[in-house]
Amino acid sequence: MIIPINTDDDCSISTLQEIDGSTPKKERDDLVRTHKDRLLQRQREAEVGLEKRHKDSMEFEIRKFRRRKLVQYHQKEEEHLAEELSKRQAQLEMEHAMLLRHHSSTQELEYRQLQTLQKLRDDHLKKQHQTERDNQKEYNAHEEQNLRKKHLLEHKQQPRSLKNI
């Protein structure tokens, strides 16, 4: 890992380079330790910054992934609902067609039953009229026969003089 060095540390580096053998050891050790502490501090800050950028990048990718998955889930849900709706619509159309056929066949059956009933009524009425005509003819024939008998009987009972007239 490369750690960037700020330009403000260039003076401390130049100070370190100016330290020569004439500088007391304690001062030299203090300068080296201070410089080392600053470098370690910068390295820690750089690592923390890198970790934060990495964490932010990972969180962004996770959010992006979750968003993509949620969109896919909603699309699948919409497809499922659309499929369910089309199945239900097809089912309703089939039910409607079946009800229309049922209505048509029921109506046809009712018409046939009404025609049959009307035919039976007409036949019954014709038979009744025919029976009444037959009975009337029979009655008229019987009455005519009775009148002839009566007329014949009256004719026989008349005196002979009236018969010739």
Short mmCIF file of C-alpha atoms in Angstrom, two decimals:
data_model
loop_
_atom_site.label_atom_id
_atom_site.label_comp_id
_atom_site.label_asym_id
_atom_site.label_seq_id
_atom_site.Cartn_x
_atom_site.Cartn_y
_atom_site.Cartn_z
CA MET A 1 0.00 0.00 0.00
CA ILE A 2 1.31 3.43 -0.98
CA ILE A 3 0.82 6.16 1.55
CA PRO A 4 0.82 9.67 0.17
CA ILE A 5 3.07 12.12 1.95
CA ASN A 6 1.88 15.68 2.32
CA THR A 7 4.15 18.55 1.34
CA ASP A 8 3.96 20.03 4.83
CA ASP A 9 6.05 17.09 5.99
CA ASP A 10 8.78 17.98 3.52
CA CYS A 11 10.17 20.46 6.01
CA SER A 12 10.34 17.77 8.70
CA ILE A 13 12.05 15.46 6.22
CA SER A 14 14.52 18.22 5.35
CA THR A 15 14.96 18.76 9.08
CA LEU A 16 15.73 15.07 9.43
CA GLN A 17 18.21 15.32 6.60
CA GLU A 18 19.90 18.33 8.23
CA ILE A 19 20.42 16.34 11.38
CA ASP A 20 23.95 15.26 11.37
CA GLY A 21 26.30 13.80 13.81
CA SER A 22 26.56 17.07 15.77
CA THR A 23 22.87 16.93 16.85
CA PRO A 24 22.40 15.49 20.29
CA LYS A 25 21.07 11.95 20.32
CA LYS A 26 18.05 12.76 22.46
CA GLU A 27 16.95 15.55 20.13
CA ARG A 28 17.55 13.34 17.12
CA ASP A 29 15.55 10.48 18.70
CA ASP A 30 12.73 12.89 19.55
CA LEU A 31 12.61 14.19 15.98
CA VAL A 32 12.64 10.66 14.54
CA ARG A 33 9.96 9.52 16.99
CA THR A 34 7.78 12.57 16.21
CA HIS A 35 8.23 12.00 12.51
CA LYS A 36 7.45 8.30 12.95
CA ASP A 37 4.34 9.12 15.02
CA ARG A 38 3.13 11.53 12.35
CA LEU A 39 3.68 8.92 9.65
CA LEU A 40 1.82 6.30 11.68
CA GLN A 41 -0.99 8.78 12.33
CA ARG A 42 -1.23 9.56 8.59
CA GLN A 43 -1.15 5.87 7.76
CA ARG A 44 -4.00 5.21 10.23
CA GLU A 45 -6.02 8.12 8.80
CA ALA A 46 -5.39 6.85 5.28
CA GLU A 47 -6.44 3.33 6.30
CA VAL A 48 -9.58 4.67 8.03
CA GLY A 49 -10.39 6.74 4.93
CA LEU A 50 -9.82 3.73 2.70
CA GLU A 51 -11.98 1.54 4.95
CA LYS A 52 -14.73 4.20 4.94
CA ARG A 53 -14.62 4.48 1.12
CA HIS A 54 -14.66 0.68 0.87
CA LYS A 55 -17.57 0.44 3.34
CA ASP A 56 -19.49 3.20 1.48
CA SER A 57 -18.84 1.46 -1.83
CA MET A 58 -20.02 -1.88 -0.42
CA GLU A 59 -23.16 -0.29 1.07
CA PHE A 60 -23.88 1.39 -2.26
CA GLU A 61 -23.46 -1.93 -4.11
CA ILE A 62 -25.69 -3.69 -1.55
CA ARG A 63 -28.39 -1.00 -1.95
CA LYS A 64 -28.08 -1.27 -5.72
CA PHE A 65 -28.37 -5.08 -5.50
CA ARG A 66 -31.38 -4.90 -3.17
CA ARG A 67 -33.06 -2.32 -5.41
CA ARG A 68 -32.48 -4.55 -8.46
CA LYS A 69 -33.86 -7.57 -6.58
CA LEU A 70 -36.91 -5.59 -5.43
CA VAL A 71 -37.59 -4.42 -8.98
CA GLN A 72 -37.28 -8.03 -10.21
CA TYR A 73 -39.64 -9.17 -7.43
CA HIS A 74 -42.21 -6.52 -8.42
CA GLN A 75 -41.91 -7.48 -12.08
CA LYS A 76 -42.47 -11.14 -11.23
CA GLU A 77 -45.41 -10.18 -9.03
CA GLU A 78 -46.92 -8.09 -11.85
CA GLU A 79 -46.42 -10.94 -14.31
CA HIS A 80 -48.07 -13.33 -11.87
CA LEU A 81 -51.01 -10.96 -11.34
CA ALA A 82 -51.36 -10.39 -15.09
CA GLU A 83 -51.35 -14.16 -15.64
CA GLU A 84 -53.93 -14.64 -12.89
CA LEU A 85 -56.11 -11.90 -14.35
CA SER A 86 -55.93 -13.35 -17.84
CA LYS A 87 -56.84 -16.80 -16.49
CA ARG A 88 -59.75 -15.31 -14.54
CA GLN A 89 -60.90 -13.37 -17.61
CA ALA A 90 -60.76 -16.53 -19.73
CA GLN A 91 -62.70 -18.38 -17.04
CA LEU A 92 -65.34 -15.63 -16.91
CA GLU A 93 -65.62 -15.63 -20.70
CA MET A 94 -66.10 -19.41 -20.67
CA GLU A 95 -68.73 -19.08 -17.93
CA HIS A 96 -70.48 -16.36 -19.93
CA ALA A 97 -70.47 -18.49 -23.09
CA MET A 98 -71.79 -21.47 -21.12
CA LEU A 99 -74.56 -19.33 -19.61
CA LEU A 100 -75.51 -18.06 -23.05
CA ARG A 101 -75.67 -21.63 -24.39
CA HIS A 102 -77.68 -22.70 -21.33
CA HIS A 103 -80.06 -19.77 -21.81
CA SER A 104 -80.43 -20.54 -25.51
CA SER A 105 -81.12 -24.24 -24.91
CA THR A 106 -83.54 -23.43 -22.07
CA GLN A 107 -85.36 -20.94 -24.25
CA GLU A 108 -85.54 -23.47 -27.09
CA LEU A 109 -86.89 -26.10 -24.69
CA GLU A 110 -89.51 -23.65 -23.41
CA TYR A 111 -90.58 -22.85 -26.98
CA ARG A 112 -90.90 -26.54 -27.81
CA GLN A 113 -92.91 -27.16 -24.64
CA LEU A 114 -95.20 -24.22 -25.42
CA GLN A 115 -95.66 -25.48 -28.99
CA THR A 116 -96.46 -28.96 -27.69
CA LEU A 117 -98.90 -27.55 -25.15
CA GLN A 118 -100.56 -25.36 -27.78
CA LYS A 119 -100.81 -28.34 -30.15
CA LEU A 120 -102.40 -30.43 -27.38
CA ARG A 121 -104.91 -27.64 -26.68
CA ASP A 122 -105.72 -27.30 -30.38
CA ASP A 123 -106.11 -31.07 -30.73
CA HIS A 124 -108.29 -31.22 -27.64
CA LEU A 125 -110.44 -28.33 -28.89
CA LYS A 126 -110.80 -29.97 -32.34
CA LYS A 127 -111.79 -33.27 -30.72
CA GLN A 128 -114.26 -31.49 -28.47
CA HIS A 129 -115.81 -29.67 -31.43
CA GLN A 130 -115.88 -32.86 -33.47
CA THR A 131 -117.52 -34.69 -30.59
CA GLU A 132 -120.07 -31.90 -30.18
CA ARG A 133 -120.82 -31.97 -33.97
CA ASP A 134 -121.12 -35.73 -33.90
CA ASN A 135 -123.40 -35.56 -30.88
CA GLN A 136 -125.45 -32.79 -32.53
CA LYS A 137 -125.76 -34.85 -35.76
CA GLU A 138 -126.74 -37.88 -33.75
CA TYR A 139 -129.25 -35.85 -31.78
CA ASN A 140 -130.65 -34.25 -34.94
CA ALA A 141 -130.90 -37.65 -36.63
CA HIS A 142 -132.61 -39.10 -33.59
CA GLU A 143 -135.02 -36.15 -33.37
CA GLU A 144 -135.69 -36.33 -37.09
CA GLN A 145 -136.46 -40.02 -36.73
CA ASN A 146 -138.73 -39.29 -33.77
CA LEU A 147 -140.53 -36.60 -35.80
CA ARG A 148 -140.99 -39.01 -38.71
CA LYS A 149 -142.37 -41.63 -36.37
CA LYS A 150 -144.64 -39.07 -34.81
CA HIS A 151 -145.66 -37.77 -38.20
CA LEU A 152 -146.25 -41.31 -39.42
CA LEU A 153 -148.25 -42.13 -36.34
CA GLU A 154 -150.34 -38.97 -36.73
CA HIS A 155 -150.84 -39.78 -40.35
CA LYS A 156 -152.12 -43.23 -39.45
CA GLN A 157 -154.48 -41.85 -36.85
CA GLN A 158 -156.08 -39.35 -39.20
CA PRO A 159 -159.42 -40.28 -40.72
CA ARG A 160 -159.29 -41.63 -44.22
CA SER A 161 -160.97 -38.67 -45.70
CA LEU A 162 -158.15 -36.35 -44.54
CA LYS A 163 -155.51 -38.74 -45.72
CA ASN A 164 -156.47 -38.40 -49.36
CA ILE A 165 -156.22 -34.77 -49.44
#
